[in-house]
PDB file of C-alpha atoms and ligand atoms in Angstrom:
ATOM      1  CA  MET A   1      12.778   0.392  18.675  1.00 67.00           C
ATOM      2  CA  PRO A   2      14.617  -2.521  17.081  1.00 73.00           C
ATOM      3  CA  ILE A   3      15.610  -2.205  13.414  1.00 82.00           C
ATOM      4  CA  ARG A   4      14.247  -5.118  11.435  1.00 96.00           C
ATOM      5  CA  GLN A   5      14.559  -6.079   7.788  1.00 98.00           C
ATOM      6  CA  TRP A   6      11.926  -6.741   5.115  1.00 98.00           C
ATOM      7  CA  LYS A   7      13.106  -9.197   2.439  1.00 98.00           C
ATOM      8  CA  LEU A   8      12.556  -7.940  -1.120  1.00 98.00           C
ATOM      9  CA  ALA A   9      13.610  -9.441  -4.456  1.00 98.00           C
ATOM     10  CA  ARG A  10      17.108  -7.922  -4.543  1.00 96.00           C
ATOM     11  CA  ARG A  11      17.662  -6.308  -1.137  1.00 97.00           C
ATOM     12  CA  TRP A  12      16.623  -6.140   2.492  1.00 98.00           C
ATOM     13  CA  LEU A  13      14.754  -3.009   3.521  1.00 98.00           C
ATOM     14  CA  PRO A  14      15.389  -1.893   7.123  1.00 98.00           C
ATOM     15  CA  TYR A  15      12.255  -0.787   8.973  1.00 98.00           C
ATOM     16  CA  GLY A  16      11.263  -0.022  12.543  1.00 96.00           C
ATOM     17  CA  GLU A  17      13.395   2.970  13.389  1.00 95.00           C
ATOM     18  CA  GLN A  18      12.433   5.354  10.615  1.00 97.00           C
ATOM     19  CA  THR A  19       8.966   5.107   9.109  1.00 98.00           C
ATOM     20  CA  LEU A  20       9.230   4.284   5.418  1.00 98.00           C
ATOM     21  CA  VAL A  21       7.330   6.277   2.792  1.00 98.00           C
ATOM     22  CA  MET A  22       5.787   4.525  -0.201  1.00 98.00           C
ATOM     23  CA  GLY A  23       4.961   7.043  -2.942  1.00 98.00           C
ATOM     24  CA  VAL A  24       1.880   6.356  -5.085  1.00 98.00           C
ATOM     25  CA  LEU A  25       2.206   6.377  -8.867  1.00 96.00           C
ATOM     26  CA  ASN A  26      -1.107   5.631 -10.559  1.00 94.00           C
ATOM     27  CA  VAL A  27      -0.736   5.148 -14.301  1.00 93.00           C
ATOM     28  CA  THR A  28      -4.456   4.952 -14.907  1.00 86.00           C
ATOM     29  CA  PRO A  29      -6.761   7.301 -16.774  1.00 79.00           C
ATOM     30  CA  ASP A  30      -9.304   7.295 -13.903  1.00 60.00           C
ATOM     31  CA  SER A  31      -7.646   6.979 -10.515  1.00 50.00           C
ATOM     32  CA  PHE A  32      -9.743   8.548  -7.747  1.00 44.00           C
ATOM     33  CA  SER A  33      -7.384  11.190  -6.474  1.00 49.00           C
ATOM     34  CA  ASP A  34      -4.912  11.991  -9.215  1.00 56.00           C
ATOM     35  CA  GLY A  35      -7.348  11.288 -12.076  1.00 53.00           C
ATOM     36  CA  GLY A  36      -5.121  10.448 -14.995  1.00 56.00           C
ATOM     37  CA  GLN A  37      -2.320  12.949 -14.393  1.00 64.00           C
ATOM     38  CA  PHE A  38       0.392  10.337 -14.939  1.00 58.00           C
ATOM     39  CA  ASP A  39      -0.947   8.434 -17.920  1.00 57.00           C
ATOM     40  CA  SER A  40       1.955   9.248 -20.246  1.00 84.00           C
ATOM     41  CA  LEU A  41       5.274   7.445 -19.867  1.00 88.00           C
ATOM     42  CA  ASP A  42       7.406  10.578 -19.547  1.00 89.00           C
ATOM     43  CA  ARG A  43       5.111  12.221 -17.008  1.00 91.00           C
ATOM     44  CA  ALA A  44       4.918   9.022 -14.942  1.00 92.00           C
ATOM     45  CA  VAL A  45       8.699   8.532 -14.877  1.00 92.00           C
ATOM     46  CA  ALA A  46       9.240  12.217 -14.041  1.00 93.00           C
ATOM     47  CA  HIS A  47       6.786  11.967 -11.150  1.00 95.00           C
ATOM     48  CA  ALA A  48       8.560   8.859  -9.779  1.00 95.00           C
ATOM     49  CA  THR A  49      11.874  10.718  -9.967  1.00 94.00           C
ATOM     50  CA  GLN A  50      10.335  13.701  -8.164  1.00 96.00           C
ATOM     51  CA  MET A  51       8.972  11.477  -5.353  1.00 96.00           C
ATOM     52  CA  ILE A  52      12.417   9.892  -4.928  1.00 96.00           C
ATOM     53  CA  ARG A  53      13.955  13.360  -4.682  1.00 96.00           C
ATOM     54  CA  GLU A  54      11.394  14.210  -2.000  1.00 97.00           C
ATOM     55  CA  GLY A  55      12.446  11.221   0.101  1.00 97.00           C
ATOM     56  CA  ALA A  56      10.274   8.264  -0.932  1.00 97.00           C
ATOM     57  CA  ASP A  57      11.659   4.862   0.129  1.00 98.00           C
ATOM     58  CA  VAL A  58       9.507   2.829  -2.286  1.00 98.00           C
ATOM     59  CA  ILE A  59       7.465   3.702  -5.399  1.00 97.00           C
ATOM     60  CA  ASP A  60       4.169   1.824  -5.784  1.00 98.00           C
ATOM     61  CA  ILE A  61       3.092   1.670  -9.437  1.00 97.00           C
ATOM     62  CA  GLY A  62      -0.491   0.742 -10.299  1.00 96.00           C
ATOM     63  CA  GLY A  63      -2.242   0.339 -13.647  1.00 95.00           C
ATOM     64  CA  GLU A  64      -5.751  -0.464 -12.421  1.00 94.00           C
ATOM     65  CA  SER A  65      -7.859   1.913 -10.353  1.00 89.00           C
ATOM     66  CA  THR A  66      -8.995   0.606  -6.958  1.00 85.00           C
ATOM     67  CA  ARG A  67     -11.306   3.618  -6.517  1.00 80.00           C
ATOM     68  CA  PRO A  68     -14.650   2.567  -4.943  1.00 79.00           C
ATOM     69  CA  GLY A  69     -17.022   1.495  -7.717  1.00 79.00           C
ATOM     70  CA  SER A  70     -14.290   1.080 -10.345  1.00 80.00           C
ATOM     71  CA  ALA A  71     -14.402  -1.779 -12.831  1.00 80.00           C
ATOM     72  CA  SER A  72     -11.407  -4.028 -13.452  1.00 86.00           C
ATOM     73  CA  VAL A  73      -9.239  -3.831 -16.584  1.00 92.00           C
ATOM     74  CA  SER A  74      -7.683  -6.715 -18.523  1.00 95.00           C
ATOM     75  CA  ALA A  75      -4.207  -7.970 -17.649  1.00 96.00           C
ATOM     76  CA  GLU A  76      -3.025  -6.883 -21.124  1.00 95.00           C
ATOM     77  CA  GLU A  77      -4.219  -3.303 -20.581  1.00 94.00           C
ATOM     78  CA  GLU A  78      -2.673  -3.192 -17.111  1.00 96.00           C
ATOM     79  CA  LEU A  79       0.631  -4.550 -18.433  1.00 95.00           C
ATOM     80  CA  GLN A  80       0.762  -1.957 -21.214  1.00 94.00           C
ATOM     81  CA  ARG A  81       0.363   0.779 -18.617  1.00 93.00           C
ATOM     82  CA  VAL A  82       2.849  -0.368 -15.962  1.00 95.00           C
ATOM     83  CA  VAL A  83       5.664  -2.343 -17.589  1.00 96.00           C
ATOM     84  CA  PRO A  84       7.226   0.541 -19.596  1.00 94.00           C
ATOM     85  CA  VAL A  85       7.257   2.745 -16.466  1.00 94.00           C
ATOM     86  CA  ILE A  86       8.846   0.001 -14.346  1.00 95.00           C
ATOM     87  CA  GLU A  87      11.458  -0.725 -17.019  1.00 93.00           C
ATOM     88  CA  ARG A  88      12.402   2.949 -17.330  1.00 91.00           C
ATOM     89  CA  ARG A  89      12.435   3.556 -13.557  1.00 81.00           C
ATOM     90  CA  ALA A  90      14.110   0.245 -12.632  1.00 76.00           C
ATOM     91  CA  GLY A  91      16.899   1.104 -15.083  1.00 74.00           C
ATOM     92  CA  GLN A  92      17.763   4.077 -12.849  1.00 76.00           C
ATOM     93  CA  ALA A  93      16.775   2.230  -9.671  1.00 65.00           C
ATOM     94  CA  SER A  94      17.914   3.608  -6.390  1.00 89.00           C
ATOM     95  CA  ILE A  95      14.897   2.552  -4.392  1.00 96.00           C
ATOM     96  CA  PRO A  96      12.664  -0.517  -4.781  1.00 97.00           C
ATOM     97  CA  ILE A  97       9.593  -0.500  -6.993  1.00 97.00           C
ATOM     98  CA  SER A  98       6.340  -2.101  -5.923  1.00 98.00           C
ATOM     99  CA  ILE A  99       3.661  -3.303  -8.345  1.00 98.00           C
ATOM    100  CA  ASP A 100       0.112  -2.626  -7.206  1.00 98.00           C
ATOM    101  CA  THR A 101      -1.839  -5.473  -8.797  1.00 97.00           C
ATOM    102  CA  THR A 102      -4.186  -8.337  -8.027  1.00 97.00           C
ATOM    103  CA  LYS A 103      -3.216 -10.352 -11.127  1.00 97.00           C
ATOM    104  CA  SER A 104      -0.428 -12.946 -11.197  1.00 98.00           C
ATOM    105  CA  ALA A 105       0.323 -12.332 -14.904  1.00 98.00           C
ATOM    106  CA  VAL A 106       0.889  -8.627 -14.197  1.00 98.00           C
ATOM    107  CA  ALA A 107       2.955  -9.410 -11.094  1.00 98.00           C
ATOM    108  CA  ARG A 108       5.177 -11.809 -13.091  1.00 98.00           C
ATOM    109  CA  ALA A 109       5.853  -9.277 -15.867  1.00 98.00           C
ATOM    110  CA  ALA A 110       6.419  -6.455 -13.366  1.00 98.00           C
ATOM    111  CA  LEU A 111       8.951  -8.512 -11.401  1.00 98.00           C
ATOM    112  CA  ALA A 112      10.721  -9.430 -14.649  1.00 97.00           C
ATOM    113  CA  ALA A 113      10.834  -5.707 -15.529  1.00 96.00           C
ATOM    114  CA  GLY A 114      12.503  -4.856 -12.212  1.00 96.00           C
ATOM    115  CA  ALA A 115       9.834  -4.540  -9.494  1.00 97.00           C
ATOM    116  CA  GLU A 116      10.802  -5.981  -6.090  1.00 98.00           C
ATOM    117  CA  ILE A 117       7.487  -5.921  -4.205  1.00 98.00           C
ATOM    118  CA  ILE A 118       3.932  -7.043  -5.049  1.00 98.00           C
ATOM    119  CA  ASN A 119       1.199  -4.963  -3.399  1.00 98.00           C
ATOM    120  CA  ASP A 120      -2.006  -7.028  -3.492  1.00 98.00           C
ATOM    121  CA  ILE A 121      -5.088  -5.151  -2.219  1.00 97.00           C
ATOM    122  CA  SER A 122      -7.048  -8.419  -2.253  1.00 97.00           C
ATOM    123  CA  GLY A 123      -4.640 -10.215   0.095  1.00 98.00           C
ATOM    124  CA  LEU A 124      -4.472 -13.146  -2.387  1.00 98.00           C
ATOM    125  CA  ARG A 125      -8.303 -13.506  -2.526  1.00 97.00           C
ATOM    126  CA  PHE A 126      -8.587 -12.657  -6.254  1.00 97.00           C
ATOM    127  CA  ASP A 127      -5.598 -14.579  -7.621  1.00 98.00           C
ATOM    128  CA  PRO A 128      -3.678 -16.753  -5.123  1.00 98.00           C
ATOM    129  CA  LEU A 129      -1.070 -17.486  -7.835  1.00 98.00           C
ATOM    130  CA  ILE A 130       0.324 -14.027  -7.035  1.00 98.00           C
ATOM    131  CA  ALA A 131       1.972 -15.830  -4.105  1.00 98.00           C
ATOM    132  CA  ASP A 132       3.782 -18.200  -6.503  1.00 98.00           C
ATOM    133  CA  GLU A 133       5.248 -15.191  -8.311  1.00 98.00           C
ATOM    134  CA  ALA A 134       6.348 -13.620  -5.020  1.00 98.00           C
ATOM    135  CA  ALA A 135       7.917 -16.894  -3.854  1.00 98.00           C
ATOM    136  CA  ARG A 136       9.730 -17.521  -7.172  1.00 98.00           C
ATOM    137  CA  ALA A 137      11.306 -14.043  -7.150  1.00 98.00           C
ATOM    138  CA  SER A 138      11.759 -13.858  -3.341  1.00 98.00           C
ATOM    139  CA  ALA A 139       9.879 -10.587  -3.711  1.00 98.00           C
ATOM    140  CA  GLY A 140       8.254  -8.565  -0.955  1.00 98.00           C
ATOM    141  CA  LEU A 141       4.512  -9.203  -0.715  1.00 98.00           C
ATOM    142  CA  VAL A 142       2.050  -6.718   0.793  1.00 98.00           C
ATOM    143  CA  LEU A 143      -1.083  -8.514   1.951  1.00 98.00           C
ATOM    144  CA  MET A 144      -3.871  -5.975   2.379  1.00 98.00           C
ATOM    145  CA  HIS A 145      -7.194  -6.690   4.064  1.00 98.00           C
ATOM    146  CA  SER A 146     -10.238  -5.899   1.927  1.00 96.00           C
ATOM    147  CA  ARG A 147     -13.858  -6.961   1.618  1.00 95.00           C
ATOM    148  CA  GLY A 148     -15.569  -7.612  -1.715  1.00 91.00           C
ATOM    149  CA  THR A 149     -14.068  -5.964  -4.799  1.00 90.00           C
ATOM    150  CA  PRO A 150     -13.477  -2.281  -5.603  1.00 86.00           C
ATOM    151  CA  LYS A 151     -16.786  -2.453  -7.538  1.00 87.00           C
ATOM    152  CA  THR A 152     -18.824  -3.880  -4.625  1.00 88.00           C
ATOM    153  CA  MET A 153     -16.982  -2.886  -1.441  1.00 86.00           C
ATOM    154  CA  GLN A 154     -19.096   0.155  -0.594  1.00 82.00           C
ATOM    155  CA  GLN A 155     -22.355  -1.799  -0.873  1.00 87.00           C
ATOM    156  CA  LEU A 156     -21.390  -4.608   1.512  1.00 89.00           C
ATOM    157  CA  PRO A 157     -23.222  -4.917   4.835  1.00 89.00           C
ATOM    158  CA  PRO A 158     -20.859  -3.675   7.567  1.00 86.00           C
ATOM    159  CA  VAL A 159     -19.166  -6.159   9.906  1.00 94.00           C
ATOM    160  CA  ASN A 160     -19.662  -5.672  13.647  1.00 94.00           C
ATOM    161  CA  ASP A 161     -16.095  -5.940  14.885  1.00 97.00           C
ATOM    162  CA  ILE A 162     -13.718  -4.532  12.284  1.00 98.00           C
ATOM    163  CA  ILE A 163     -10.537  -5.167  14.293  1.00 98.00           C
ATOM    164  CA  SER A 164     -11.306  -8.892  14.639  1.00 98.00           C
ATOM    165  CA  GLU A 165     -12.344  -9.076  10.972  1.00 97.00           C
ATOM    166  CA  VAL A 166      -9.075  -7.472   9.784  1.00 98.00           C
ATOM    167  CA  ILE A 167      -6.997  -9.775  12.018  1.00 98.00           C
ATOM    168  CA  ARG A 168      -8.933 -12.842  10.799  1.00 98.00           C
ATOM    169  CA  GLY A 169      -8.600 -11.846   7.131  1.00 98.00           C
ATOM    170  CA  LEU A 170      -4.880 -11.085   7.370  1.00 98.00           C
ATOM    171  CA  ARG A 171      -4.201 -14.417   9.126  1.00 98.00           C
ATOM    172  CA  GLU A 172      -5.991 -16.175   6.254  1.00 98.00           C
ATOM    173  CA  SER A 173      -3.939 -14.274   3.646  1.00 98.00           C
ATOM    174  CA  ILE A 174      -0.669 -15.097   5.430  1.00 98.00           C
ATOM    175  CA  ALA A 175      -1.660 -18.801   5.551  1.00 98.00           C
ATOM    176  CA  VAL A 176      -2.304 -18.822   1.781  1.00 98.00           C
ATOM    177  CA  ALA A 177       1.030 -17.074   1.141  1.00 98.00           C
ATOM    178  CA  GLU A 178       2.850 -19.663   3.250  1.00 98.00           C
ATOM    179  CA  GLN A 179       1.105 -22.552   1.462  1.00 98.00           C
ATOM    180  CA  HIS A 180       2.479 -21.163  -1.828  1.00 98.00           C
ATOM    181  CA  GLY A 181       6.027 -20.962  -0.462  1.00 98.00           C
ATOM    182  CA  VAL A 182       6.328 -17.258   0.386  1.00 98.00           C
ATOM    183  CA  ALA A 183       8.918 -16.703   3.124  1.00 98.00           C
ATOM    184  CA  LEU A 184       7.458 -14.980   6.186  1.00 98.00           C
ATOM    185  CA  GLU A 185      10.306 -12.445   6.088  1.00 98.00           C
ATOM    186  CA  SER A 186       8.974 -11.210   2.697  1.00 98.00           C
ATOM    187  CA  ILE A 187       5.446 -10.434   3.928  1.00 98.00           C
ATOM    188  CA  ALA A 188       4.100  -7.036   4.992  1.00 98.00           C
ATOM    189  CA  ILE A 189       0.527  -6.598   6.248  1.00 98.00           C
ATOM    190  CA  ASP A 190      -1.968  -3.751   5.748  1.00 98.00           C
ATOM    191  CA  PRO A 191      -5.406  -3.194   7.356  1.00 98.00           C
ATOM    192  CA  GLY A 192      -6.792  -1.781   4.078  1.00 98.00           C
ATOM    193  CA  ILE A 193      -8.210   1.591   5.072  1.00 97.00           C
ATOM    194  CA  GLY A 194     -11.257   2.354   2.913  1.00 95.00           C
ATOM    195  CA  PHE A 195     -11.690  -1.115   1.460  1.00 95.00           C
ATOM    196  CA  GLY A 196     -15.125  -2.353   2.627  1.00 94.00           C
ATOM    197  CA  LYS A 197     -15.083  -0.363   5.881  1.00 95.00           C
ATOM    198  CA  SER A 198     -17.316   2.473   7.051  1.00 95.00           C
ATOM    199  CA  ALA A 199     -15.791   5.909   7.754  1.00 96.00           C
ATOM    200  CA  GLU A 200     -16.099   5.193  11.499  1.00 97.00           C
ATOM    201  CA  GLN A 201     -14.377   1.821  11.079  1.00 97.00           C
ATOM    202  CA  ASN A 202     -11.464   3.479   9.234  1.00 97.00           C
ATOM    203  CA  LEU A 203     -11.026   5.805  12.226  1.00 98.00           C
ATOM    204  CA  GLU A 204     -11.291   2.853  14.623  1.00 98.00           C
ATOM    205  CA  LEU A 205      -8.596   0.966  12.683  1.00 98.00           C
ATOM    206  CA  ILE A 206      -6.224   3.933  12.920  1.00 98.00           C
ATOM    207  CA  ALA A 207      -7.050   4.517  16.596  1.00 98.00           C
ATOM    208  CA  LYS A 208      -6.520   0.850  17.482  1.00 98.00           C
ATOM    209  CA  LEU A 209      -3.725   0.107  15.028  1.00 98.00           C
ATOM    210  CA  ASP A 210      -1.514  -0.915  17.955  1.00 98.00           C
ATOM    211  CA  GLN A 211      -3.757  -4.000  18.389  1.00 98.00           C
ATOM    212  CA  VAL A 212      -3.137  -5.035  14.773  1.00 98.00           C
ATOM    213  CA  ALA A 213       0.588  -4.280  15.147  1.00 98.00           C
ATOM    214  CA  HIS A 214       0.725  -6.402  18.303  1.00 98.00           C
ATOM    215  CA  GLU A 215      -1.096  -9.307  16.640  1.00 98.00           C
ATOM    216  CA  PHE A 216       1.348  -9.302  13.679  1.00 98.00           C
ATOM    217  CA  ALA A 217       4.477  -8.181  15.525  1.00 98.00           C
ATOM    218  CA  GLU A 218       6.843 -10.093  13.218  1.00 97.00           C
ATOM    219  CA  PHE A 219       5.658  -8.299  10.051  1.00 98.00           C
ATOM    220  CA  PRO A 220       6.139  -4.755   8.732  1.00 98.00           C
ATOM    221  CA  LEU A 221       2.818  -2.895   8.992  1.00 98.00           C
ATOM    222  CA  LEU A 222       1.875  -0.716   6.032  1.00 98.00           C
ATOM    223  CA  ILE A 223      -1.082   1.683   5.945  1.00 98.00           C
ATOM    224  CA  GLY A 224      -2.606   3.929   3.303  1.00 98.00           C
ATOM    225  CA  THR A 225      -4.918   6.764   4.334  1.00 98.00           C
ATOM    226  CA  SER A 226      -3.827   9.226   1.660  1.00 98.00           C
ATOM    227  CA  ARG A 227      -6.674  11.408   0.280  1.00 98.00           C
ATOM    228  CA  LYS A 228      -9.268   8.757   1.189  1.00 97.00           C
ATOM    229  CA  SER A 229     -12.969   9.560   1.436  1.00 96.00           C
ATOM    230  CA  PHE A 230     -13.247   9.248   5.237  1.00 97.00           C
ATOM    231  CA  ILE A 231     -10.924  12.287   5.387  1.00 98.00           C
ATOM    232  CA  GLY A 232     -13.050  14.179   2.853  1.00 98.00           C
ATOM    233  CA  LYS A 233     -16.152  13.348   4.899  1.00 97.00           C
ATOM    234  CA  LEU A 234     -14.602  14.618   8.162  1.00 98.00           C
ATOM    235  CA  LEU A 235     -13.649  17.886   6.447  1.00 98.00           C
ATOM    236  CA  GLY A 236     -17.138  18.559   5.067  1.00 98.00           C
ATOM    237  CA  ASP A 237     -17.087  16.489   1.874  1.00 97.00           C
ATOM    238  CA  VAL A 238     -14.050  18.180   0.350  1.00 98.00           C
ATOM    239  CA  PRO A 239     -12.645  16.678  -2.876  1.00 97.00           C
ATOM    240  CA  ALA A 240      -9.473  14.537  -2.958  1.00 97.00           C
ATOM    241  CA  ASP A 241      -7.171  17.451  -3.819  1.00 96.00           C
ATOM    242  CA  GLN A 242      -8.152  19.230  -0.575  1.00 98.00           C
ATOM    243  CA  ARG A 243      -7.338  16.381   1.800  1.00 98.00           C
ATOM    244  CA  LEU A 244      -3.607  16.925   2.351  1.00 98.00           C
ATOM    245  CA  HIS A 245      -3.758  18.202   5.927  1.00 98.00           C
ATOM    246  CA  GLY A 246      -6.235  15.490   6.886  1.00 98.00           C
ATOM    247  CA  THR A 247      -3.945  12.929   5.257  1.00 98.00           C
ATOM    248  CA  ILE A 248      -1.001  14.146   7.304  1.00 98.00           C
ATOM    249  CA  ALA A 249      -3.006  13.961  10.550  1.00 98.00           C
ATOM    250  CA  SER A 250      -4.114  10.387   9.839  1.00 98.00           C
ATOM    251  CA  THR A 251      -0.596   9.414   8.721  1.00 98.00           C
ATOM    252  CA  VAL A 252       0.984  10.742  11.922  1.00 98.00           C
ATOM    253  CA  ALA A 253      -1.700   9.033  14.049  1.00 98.00           C
ATOM    254  CA  SER A 254      -0.916   5.759  12.238  1.00 98.00           C
ATOM    255  CA  VAL A 255       2.825   6.148  12.821  1.00 98.00           C
ATOM    256  CA  MET A 256       2.288   6.841  16.525  1.00 98.00           C
ATOM    257  CA  ASN A 257       0.129   3.698  16.719  1.00 98.00           C
ATOM    258  CA  GLY A 258       2.595   1.311  15.093  1.00 98.00           C
ATOM    259  CA  ALA A 259       2.705   1.750  11.286  1.00 98.00           C
ATOM    260  CA  HIS A 260       6.138   1.059   9.761  1.00 98.00           C
ATOM    261  CA  ILE A 261       5.353   2.105   6.176  1.00 98.00           C
ATOM    262  CA  VAL A 262       2.893   4.742   4.925  1.00 98.00           C
ATOM    263  CA  ARG A 263       1.523   4.847   1.389  1.00 98.00           C
ATOM    264  CA  VAL A 264       1.004   8.466   0.281  1.00 98.00           C
ATOM    265  CA  HIS A 265       0.512  10.677  -2.762  1.00 98.00           C
ATOM    266  CA  ASP A 266       2.188  13.769  -1.253  1.00 98.00           C
ATOM    267  CA  VAL A 267       5.668  12.527  -0.409  1.00 98.00           C
ATOM    268  CA  LYS A 268       7.364  15.766   0.683  1.00 98.00           C
ATOM    269  CA  ALA A 269       4.671  16.655   3.219  1.00 98.00           C
ATOM    270  CA  ALA A 270       4.577  13.094   4.581  1.00 98.00           C
ATOM    271  CA  VAL A 271       8.385  12.850   4.886  1.00 98.00           C
ATOM    272  CA  GLU A 272       8.530  16.080   6.904  1.00 98.00           C
ATOM    273  CA  ALA A 273       5.621  15.137   9.181  1.00 98.00           C
ATOM    274  CA  ILE A 274       7.056  11.679   9.776  1.00 98.00           C
ATOM    275  CA  LYS A 275      10.502  12.991  10.690  1.00 98.00           C
ATOM    276  CA  VAL A 276       8.869  14.845  13.564  1.00 98.00           C
ATOM    277  CA  ALA A 277       6.538  11.972  14.525  1.00 98.00           C
ATOM    278  CA  ASP A 278       9.470   9.506  14.512  1.00 98.00           C
ATOM    279  CA  ALA A 279      11.504  11.822  16.751  1.00 97.00           C
ATOM    280  CA  VAL A 280       8.616  11.984  19.230  1.00 97.00           C
ATOM    281  CA  ARG A 281       8.216   8.181  19.082  1.00 96.00           C
ATOM    282  CA  ARG A 282      11.923   7.672  19.791  1.00 94.00           C
ATOM    283  CA  THR A 283      11.699   9.985  22.810  1.00 94.00           C
ATOM    284  CA  ARG A 284       8.909   7.918  24.437  1.00 88.00           C
TER     285      ARG A 284
HETATM  286  C1  9MG B   1      -3.469   0.342  -4.054  1.00 78.49           C
HETATM  287  N1  9MG B   1      -3.889   0.840  -2.765  1.00 78.49           N
HETATM  288  C2  9MG B   1      -4.841   1.800  -2.535  1.00 78.49           C
HETATM  289  N2  9MG B   1      -4.980   2.002  -1.214  1.00 78.49           N
HETATM  290  C3  9MG B   1      -4.099   1.170  -0.607  1.00 78.49           C
HETATM  291  C4  9MG B   1      -3.770   0.909   0.736  1.00 78.49           C
HETATM  292  O1  9MG B   1      -4.397   1.515   1.732  1.00 78.49           O
HETATM  293  N3  9MG B   1      -2.822  -0.007   1.010  1.00 78.49           N
HETATM  294  C5  9MG B   1      -2.183  -0.673   0.000  1.00 78.49           C
HETATM  295  N4  9MG B   1      -1.246  -1.577   0.325  1.00 78.49           N
HETATM  296  N5  9MG B   1      -2.468  -0.460  -1.304  1.00 78.49           N
HETATM  297  C6  9MG B   1      -3.403   0.437  -1.583  1.00 78.49           C
END
């Protein structure tokens, strides 16, 4: 397994040998799985610190819920939620901070406050100027595949061949990023589990992740299955706070099939599971 490097705003992040863990920090009053727990500055910063202690390699901070059916918030509202947390956390930075946003104005302010990665769940479909911000700051840019918007994605007619659709969509996002001057070494790709896919298609994407990894072999591959509804459905419609074991199973399956970075809420459990999965992978 060769060690490769992902170019971020102020460092290179090695990936390929050890799977990297991106800890989720939602600073929203209504996020689907941690429903407003971290909506005060002190609590949010304390949770970031805790995830770092548990072994997170990146913290992904989001101020707008991407929960299915959720409405968007204004850039001003999003900025008020995320910038103070980034400023406080970046001041003590040991690991890079990622900003989970689809808005270029939020990305710009977050990068100025100390973030080093932009995580765009729309893959530049909502606001292509995000790519200009990534290029200007030489920041990392996560291009995630999605269909529709968080408000409409569960009502979309399903596509027949989800693997081909994800590969097509990601190629389009990478082309837009390149047109705006983003260096290829700054891009990470993500199949977008749960975003406009059926429960069966989410399983198919995890099962056949090696095909996506092969198609985009020069890019780090990130995946987020944490607490998502396809897991709840498999376990008999359990709520988000009862999906930890299912999350770990889907995370390990993703790692064995080629994921380099996993986005999770429960960092300690994921770090331990991945240590074992990585050891098995290295023994292949
Ligand atoms: C913000 N967000 C929610 N789910 C996600 C996923 O699966 N990947 C990425 N990159 N971001 C996500």
